Amino acid sequence: MHESLRVNGSRLERRLEELARIGALESGGVCRLAFSPADKAGRNYVEGRMRSLGLEVRIDAIGNLMGIRPGREPGPVAVCGSHTDTVGTGGRYDGATGVLAGLEVMETLNEAGITTQRPLAVISFVNEEGARFMPDMMGSLFVRGDLGIGQARAVIGIDGTSVGSNLDDDTFPGSDDFHGFSFGSYLELHIEQGPVLESEGIQIGVVEGVQGIRWIELNLEGAAAHAGATPIEMRRDAGYVAGAIAQYARRLSLEIDAQRATVGFLSLYPNLVNVVAEQARLTVDLRNPDSARLGEAERRLHDFVEQTAALERVRVRSEKRVDVAPVVFDARIVGIVEAKARVLGVSSRRMISGAGHDAQIMAGLCPAAMIFVPSSGGISHNVREYTSAADIECGANVLLHTLLELGASNSGTDHAKFMQFNGLTSF
Amino acid sequence: MHESLRVNGSRLERRLEELARIGALESGGVCRLAFSPADKAGRNYVEGRMRSLGLEVRIDAIGNLMGIRPGREPGPVAVCGSHTDTVGTGGRYDGATGVLAGLEVMETLNEAGITTQRPLAVISFVNEEGARFMPDMMGSLFVRGDLGIGQARAVIGIDGTSVGSNLDDDTFPGSDDFHGFSFGSYLELHIEQGPVLESEGIQIGVVEGVQGIRWIELNLEGAAAHAGATPIEMRRDAGYVAGAIAQYARRLSLEIDAQRATVGFLSLYPNLVNVVAEQARLTVDLRNPDSARLGEAERRLHDFVEQTAALERVRVRSEKRVDVAPVVFDARIVGIVEAKARVLGVSSRRMISGAGHDAQIMAGLCPAAMIFVPSSGGISHNVREYTSAADIECGANVLLHTLLELGASNSGTDHAKFMQFNGLTSF
């Protein structure tokens, strides 16, 4: 049923242009840092669209915005969504695509006069980026109950203001907390933020999960020495050890299945051409969709660092800055996304998300999955971020038909059972 | 003859303390940047000491200061010396040791009533460090004729002033250029500035030559990418290539005889934990006493950089910033230094200077060599620079007896023949 239904791609393109004008940068990108006036204006735009589509609007105490489209009967809600905040010099598509495509799905259903069995909803989470206030994915963490409202309000941002003062300065917060809300499922359409789909010429990424992430910060302390006068065997060269670690990160990436290891930050002291480096500071970003392999990568990294530093008589201080476990998305929803892409006649491939998303937080609360559309050149968090209107339309159609099936389903997730299965006890 | 003659070590220690008060830093080090008031005051102190020892003082147009002690007959002069300028946060021993030990030798000969056959002299070169005005070793380059007075005066320093204006502001320059002066030999006592002598418990370094130096600056241009979302095989990671080069520099050091290779400077852009580096800038400091091996190191480095960068699709821009050929000191003088250390009963070893010195410039003008004394911890160009009074006394005694032999020699170098031998035609 409804197999021939399609979203209106040019309307969706227009909505994306309208939203991109809010917080627009001259360079073509967007700045809607979380809880800023531009962010609030963007969310007002979304709220206005929700109301004009006749959705029931709910706003929780931290500013998460939900528009609900009732079904023929109540029960677990098939939710889709994303976020509309951006990094400081962000693009037009990161987050906005998922929220506006969700609204386009609702508008398409309205026009077709379709009422699903279960309610549908579009949610726009606050502060997914974490660029102004840490942690990122703050909105979904609040919904899941990992972050209390007091905790969240107390967070101080890069400009020295608190989340709380920014909430009080405008009309953001409602009184809701969604904790009693029956999330039947959560589905997020998002740009890939990587180069895989484009380079393989594939339109849809069927996202099976999100990589685990560990950030290791290494501080190396050797001894400054004259580059000409100091024999190699007498050196305690922190720069050499840092270089060897950057090289070893690549080796881990090649030797451990699905491993990504990156040294993106590296600084030397005193950083002079003819002085053996006394200190080096570097970070290793480790990602793997498999928890055990991620652990193996970290163990092997530490072994290598320890051995190499000991041979060079360089002292090491190591700190784990981030440790997020991999997330595996719901197999049933992943299967539906894949099947719908096939029915729609668009190419797809299964993949793992390299970046973090609200969907990985929501996966602890209800069955969840994601749909990716290509990112031109793999560029994201950058004003040059671009995804074609055709690719977005394609993703929105997969979203439409997956939501139709999730909303049609009589078998809402038994919430208590799901939480038990996921080892979660209370929120 | 005079085998039992010894310098007065405690007097020499006192002179070093007196000079260290000029331009003294609170931290214990010294700042006598070339051509600064403190540098001039230091040179006035040396000039005063020369005059009080009855030496004939000559000052050339750039401020090089010579104190000559006549021999029983005229002829080629056995010159010793060093410099008294320092880097911005320098130590008390770099340069000052050689100049004041030379003066101590003269005072010792005065007290003993000894007149050598040939004249002796102590020279203090200006601007050896090059910390304020490039090039370093400016004073000896002027003496050798590689640098004209007009050229030297036009040099603009790190503070925006010219060498010329600094010369005019005080009474530095004489009218001399030493170009007609008959340099019979040049011998320089200096601290090692490296850790070898101390770590081996040896008192005297018999310096056979100075390493050649090449500085290679590498600019790598890859592509910024998301560390989570970008598969390894799609990366153009400038940070990985930079790390691999730092690692390879160590391999060159281990595989090529007497090679030292150092990556002391390395910076990434944008230098963020979760972004594959778009750009890397790094330097490789290559040193080897053997010209052919130095060339081999540079060739192998370039091959490695080219191959590694090509595989990663990273563009490379390479520039050679410094290229100084190795210098081999005069075998006869080196032999005398070694023999005198043996006669004096102090331990010695032959070695190569890792740092640059006026002696390597003077080696193009007359037979030259150097004597090293230990540097505590190998530390130099640093306020913590330290050499014990006993080690300095030991070095001064080797200087004394080597100069006595060089001054006794009837066989002054035939200047024209020497220059021909060294491939030099005119100054």
CSV table of C-alpha atoms in Angstrom, one decimal, chain B residues 127-397:
chain,number,residue,atom,x,y,z
B,127,ASN,CA,78.6,37.7,16.1
B,128,GLU,CA,79.4,34.0,16.2
B,129,GLU,CA,75.9,33.1,17.3
B,130,GLY,CA,73.9,34.7,14.6
B,131,ALA,CA,71.0,34.9,17.1
B,132,ARG,CA,70.4,38.6,16.3
B,133,PHE,CA,71.9,39.1,12.9
B,134,MET,CA,72.3,36.3,10.3
B,135,PRO,CA,74.6,34.7,9.2
B,136,ASP,CA,76.3,33.2,12.3
B,137,MET,CA,80.1,33.2,12.3
B,138,MET,CA,79.9,36.7,10.7
B,139,GLY,CA,83.2,37.9,12.2
B,140,SER,CA,85.3,35.0,10.9
B,141,LEU,CA,83.5,35.1,7.5
B,142,PHE,CA,84.5,38.8,7.3
B,143,VAL,CA,88.1,37.9,8.2
B,144,ARG,CA,88.2,35.2,5.6
B,145,GLY,CA,86.8,37.6,3.0
B,146,ASP,CA,83.6,35.8,2.3
B,147,LEU,CA,81.6,38.7,3.6
B,148,GLY,CA,82.4,42.4,2.6
B,149,ILE,CA,82.0,45.2,5.1
B,150,GLY,CA,79.2,46.7,3.1
B,151,GLN,CA,77.3,43.4,3.0
B,152,ALA,CA,77.8,42.9,6.7
B,153,ARG,CA,76.7,46.4,7.6
B,154,ALA,CA,73.5,46.1,5.6
B,155,VAL,CA,72.3,43.0,7.5
B,156,ILE,CA,68.9,43.7,9.2
B,157,GLY,CA,68.5,41.9,12.6
B,158,ILE,CA,65.5,40.4,14.4
B,159,ASP,CA,64.9,43.9,16.0
B,160,GLY,CA,64.8,45.7,12.7
B,161,THR,CA,68.1,47.5,13.1
B,162,SER,CA,71.1,47.1,10.8
B,163,VAL,CA,74.5,45.9,11.8
B,164,GLY,CA,75.9,49.2,10.4
B,165,SER,CA,73.7,51.4,12.6
B,166,ASN,CA,74.8,49.3,15.7
B,167,LEU,CA,78.5,49.7,14.7
B,168,ASP,CA,78.1,53.5,14.3
B,169,ASP,CA,76.3,53.8,17.7
B,170,ASP,CA,79.4,52.8,19.6
B,171,THR,CA,83.1,52.8,19.1
B,172,PHE,CA,83.3,49.2,17.9
B,173,PRO,CA,85.0,49.3,14.6
B,174,GLY,CA,88.6,49.9,13.8
B,175,SER,CA,89.8,50.4,10.2
B,176,ASP,CA,91.6,47.0,10.1
B,177,ASP,CA,90.5,44.1,8.0
B,178,PHE,CA,93.2,41.5,8.9
B,179,HIS,CA,93.4,40.6,5.3
B,180,GLY,CA,97.2,41.2,5.2
B,181,PHE,CA,97.6,39.5,8.6
B,182,SER,CA,99.7,36.3,8.5
B,183,PHE,CA,97.5,33.6,10.2
B,184,GLY,CA,99.9,30.7,10.9
B,185,SER,CA,97.3,28.6,12.6
B,186,TYR,CA,94.0,28.9,14.4
B,187,LEU,CA,93.1,26.9,17.5
B,188,GLU,CA,89.8,27.2,19.4
B,189,LEU,CA,89.0,25.9,22.9
B,190,HIS,CA,85.3,25.5,23.3
B,191,ILE,CA,82.7,23.6,25.4
B,192,GLU,CA,81.5,20.5,23.6
B,193,GLN,CA,77.8,21.5,23.7
B,194,GLY,CA,77.0,17.8,23.6
B,195,PRO,CA,77.0,14.9,26.2
B,196,VAL,CA,79.7,12.6,24.8
B,197,LEU,CA,82.8,13.6,26.9
B,198,GLU,CA,80.8,13.8,30.2
B,199,SER,CA,79.1,10.5,29.6
B,200,GLU,CA,82.4,8.7,28.8
B,201,GLY,CA,84.2,10.4,31.7
B,202,ILE,CA,86.8,12.0,29.3
B,203,GLN,CA,88.3,15.4,29.9
B,204,ILE,CA,89.5,16.5,26.4
B,205,GLY,CA,87.9,16.2,23.0
B,206,VAL,CA,90.4,16.3,20.2
B,207,VAL,CA,88.3,17.7,17.4
B,208,GLU,CA,89.1,16.4,14.0
B,209,GLY,CA,86.4,18.3,12.1
B,210,VAL,CA,83.0,19.7,11.9
B,211,GLN,CA,80.0,17.9,10.6
B,212,GLY,CA,78.3,19.0,7.4
B,213,ILE,CA,74.8,20.3,7.9
B,214,ARG,CA,71.7,20.3,5.6
B,215,TRP,CA,68.4,21.6,6.7
B,216,ILE,CA,65.4,20.4,4.7
B,217,GLU,CA,62.1,22.0,5.1
B,218,LEU,CA,59.1,20.0,4.0
B,219,ASN,CA,55.6,21.3,3.4
B,220,LEU,CA,53.0,18.6,3.0
B,221,GLU,CA,49.5,19.2,1.6
B,222,GLY,CA,46.9,16.5,2.0
B,223,ALA,CA,43.1,16.9,2.6
B,224,ALA,CA,41.2,17.6,5.8
B,225,ALA,CA,38.7,14.8,6.6
B,226,HIS,CA,36.6,13.5,9.4
B,227,ALA,CA,38.7,11.1,11.5
B,228,GLY,CA,35.6,8.9,12.1
B,229,ALA,CA,33.9,8.9,8.8
B,230,THR,CA,36.8,8.7,6.4
B,231,PRO,CA,38.1,5.2,5.5
B,232,ILE,CA,41.9,4.9,5.7
B,233,GLU,CA,42.3,4.2,2.0
B,234,MET,CA,40.5,7.4,1.1
B,235,ARG,CA,42.7,9.6,3.3
B,236,ARG,CA,45.3,12.1,2.2
B,237,ASP,CA,46.7,12.4,5.7
B,238,ALA,CA,49.6,14.9,5.9
B,239,GLY,CA,50.0,14.1,9.6
B,240,TYR,CA,50.6,10.4,9.0
B,241,VAL,CA,53.2,11.3,6.3
B,242,ALA,CA,54.9,13.7,8.7
B,243,GLY,CA,55.1,11.1,11.4
B,244,ALA,CA,56.5,8.5,9.0
B,245,ILE,CA,59.2,11.0,8.1
B,246,ALA,CA,60.2,11.6,11.7
B,247,GLN,CA,60.4,7.9,12.2
B,248,TYR,CA,62.4,7.5,9.0
B,249,ALA,CA,64.9,10.2,10.1
B,250,ARG,CA,65.8,7.9,13.0
B,251,ARG,CA,66.3,5.0,10.6
B,252,LEU,CA,68.7,7.1,8.5
B,253,SER,CA,70.6,7.8,11.7
B,254,LEU,CA,70.9,4.1,12.5
B,255,GLU,CA,71.7,2.9,9.0
B,256,ILE,CA,74.2,5.5,7.7
B,257,ASP,CA,77.5,5.7,9.5
B,258,ALA,CA,77.9,8.8,11.8
B,259,GLN,CA,74.6,10.2,10.5
B,260,ARG,CA,72.5,12.4,12.8
B,261,ALA,CA,69.0,13.2,11.6
B,262,THR,CA,66.5,15.2,13.7
B,263,VAL,CA,62.9,16.3,13.2
B,264,GLY,CA,62.8,19.1,15.8
B,265,PHE,CA,60.1,21.1,14.2
B,266,LEU,CA,56.7,19.7,13.2
B,267,SER,CA,53.3,21.4,13.0
B,268,LEU,CA,50.0,20.2,11.8
B,269,TYR,CA,46.9,22.1,10.4
B,270,PRO,CA,44.2,22.3,11.6
B,271,ASN,CA,45.7,20.3,14.5
B,272,LEU,CA,42.5,18.9,15.9
B,273,VAL,CA,42.0,15.5,17.5
B,274,ASN,CA,39.2,14.3,15.2
B,275,VAL,CA,40.3,15.8,11.9
B,276,VAL,CA,42.8,14.2,9.5
B,277,ALA,CA,45.5,16.8,9.1
B,278,GLU,CA,45.3,18.8,5.8
B,279,GLN,CA,48.8,20.3,6.1
B,280,ALA,CA,52.1,19.4,7.9
B,281,ARG,CA,55.2,21.5,8.0
B,282,LEU,CA,58.4,19.9,9.4
B,283,THR,CA,62.2,20.2,9.2
B,284,VAL,CA,64.8,17.6,9.0
B,285,ASP,CA,68.3,18.5,10.3
B,286,LEU,CA,70.9,16.2,8.7
B,287,ARG,CA,74.5,16.1,9.9
B,288,ASN,CA,77.4,14.0,8.9
B,289,PRO,CA,81.2,14.5,9.0
B,290,ASP,CA,81.4,12.8,5.6
B,291,SER,CA,80.2,14.7,2.5
B,292,ALA,CA,79.2,11.6,0.5
B,293,ARG,CA,77.3,10.1,3.4
B,294,LEU,CA,75.5,13.3,4.0
B,295,GLY,CA,74.5,13.3,0.4
B,296,GLU,CA,73.3,9.7,0.7
B,297,ALA,CA,71.2,10.7,3.7
B,298,GLU,CA,69.5,13.5,1.8
B,299,ARG,CA,68.9,11.4,-1.3
B,300,ARG,CA,67.3,8.6,0.8
B,301,LEU,CA,65.2,11.1,2.7
B,302,HIS,CA,63.9,12.6,-0.5
B,303,ASP,CA,63.2,9.1,-1.9
B,304,PHE,CA,61.2,8.1,1.2
B,305,VAL,CA,59.3,11.4,1.3
B,306,GLU,CA,58.4,11.2,-2.4
B,307,GLN,CA,57.2,7.5,-2.2
B,308,THR,CA,55.3,7.9,1.1
B,309,ALA,CA,53.6,11.1,0.0
B,310,ALA,CA,52.7,9.7,-3.4
B,311,LEU,CA,51.1,6.6,-1.9
B,312,GLU,CA,49.0,8.9,0.4
B,313,ARG,CA,48.4,11.4,-2.5
B,314,VAL,CA,50.0,14.2,-0.4
B,315,ARG,CA,51.8,16.9,-2.3
B,316,VAL,CA,55.3,17.9,-1.1
B,317,ARG,CA,57.2,21.1,-1.4
B,318,SER,CA,60.8,20.7,-0.3
B,319,GLU,CA,63.3,23.4,0.3
B,320,LYS,CA,66.9,23.2,1.4
B,321,ARG,CA,67.4,25.9,4.0
B,322,VAL,CA,71.0,25.3,5.0
B,323,ASP,CA,73.8,23.4,3.2
B,324,VAL,CA,77.2,23.6,4.9
B,325,ALA,CA,80.0,21.2,3.8
B,326,PRO,CA,81.9,19.1,6.4
B,327,VAL,CA,85.2,20.5,7.5
B,328,VAL,CA,88.3,18.4,8.2
B,329,PHE,CA,90.8,20.0,10.6
B,330,ASP,CA,94.5,20.1,10.1
B,331,ALA,CA,96.0,16.7,10.9
B,332,ARG,CA,99.2,18.1,12.3
B,333,ILE,CA,97.5,20.4,14.8
B,334,VAL,CA,95.0,17.6,15.8
B,335,GLY,CA,98.0,15.4,16.4
B,336,ILE,CA,99.7,18.0,18.6
B,337,VAL,CA,96.5,18.5,20.7
B,338,GLU,CA,96.2,14.8,21.2
B,339,ALA,CA,99.9,14.4,22.1
B,340,LYS,CA,99.8,17.3,24.6
B,341,ALA,CA,96.8,15.8,26.3
B,342,ARG,CA,98.7,12.6,26.7
B,343,VAL,CA,101.8,14.3,28.1
B,344,LEU,CA,99.6,16.3,30.5
B,345,GLY,CA,98.1,12.9,31.7
B,346,VAL,CA,94.5,13.8,30.9
B,347,SER,CA,92.1,11.5,29.1
B,348,SER,CA,91.1,12.4,25.6
B,349,ARG,CA,89.2,11.1,22.6
B,350,ARG,CA,89.0,12.2,19.0
B,351,MET,CA,85.7,13.5,18.0
B,352,ILE,CA,83.7,15.6,15.5
B,353,SER,CA,82.0,18.8,16.4
B,354,GLY,CA,78.3,18.7,16.1
B,355,ALA,CA,77.8,22.4,16.2
B,356,GLY,CA,79.3,25.1,14.0
B,357,HIS,CA,82.3,27.2,15.1
B,358,ASP,CA,84.5,30.1,13.8
B,359,ALA,CA,87.3,27.4,13.5
B,360,GLN,CA,85.5,25.8,10.6
B,361,ILE,CA,85.6,29.2,8.8
B,362,MET,CA,89.2,29.8,9.7
B,363,ALA,CA,90.1,26.3,8.4
B,364,GLY,CA,89.6,27.8,4.9
B,365,LEU,CA,92.3,30.4,5.7
B,366,CYS,CA,95.0,28.5,7.7
B,367,PRO,CA,95.5,25.2,9.4
B,368,ALA,CA,93.0,25.0,12.2
B,369,ALA,CA,91.7,22.7,15.0
B,370,MET,CA,89.6,22.7,18.2
B,371,ILE,CA,89.8,21.5,21.7
B,372,PHE,CA,86.6,20.5,23.5
B,373,VAL,CA,85.9,20.4,27.2
B,374,PRO,CA,82.8,18.6,28.7
B,375,SER,CA,79.4,20.2,28.9
B,376,SER,CA,77.3,19.1,31.9
B,377,GLY,CA,74.4,17.1,30.6
B,378,GLY,CA,75.3,18.1,27.1
B,379,ILE,CA,73.3,21.3,27.8
B,380,SER,CA,74.2,24.5,25.8
B,381,HIS,CA,72.5,27.6,24.5
B,382,ASN,CA,70.7,27.5,27.8
B,383,VAL,CA,71.2,29.3,31.2
B,384,ARG,CA,71.9,25.9,32.7
B,385,GLU,CA,75.0,25.5,30.6
B,386,TYR,CA,77.9,24.4,32.9
B,387,THR,CA,81.5,23.2,32.7
B,388,SER,CA,83.5,22.7,35.9
B,389,ALA,CA,86.5,24.9,36.6
B,390,ALA,CA,88.7,21.8,36.7
B,391,ASP,CA,87.7,20.8,33.2
B,392,ILE,CA,88.2,24.3,31.9
B,393,GLU,CA,91.7,24.5,33.5
B,394,CYS,CA,92.5,21.1,31.9
B,395,GLY,CA,91.5,22.5,28.5
B,396,ALA,CA,93.4,25.7,29.0
B,397,ASN,CA,96.6,23.6,29.8
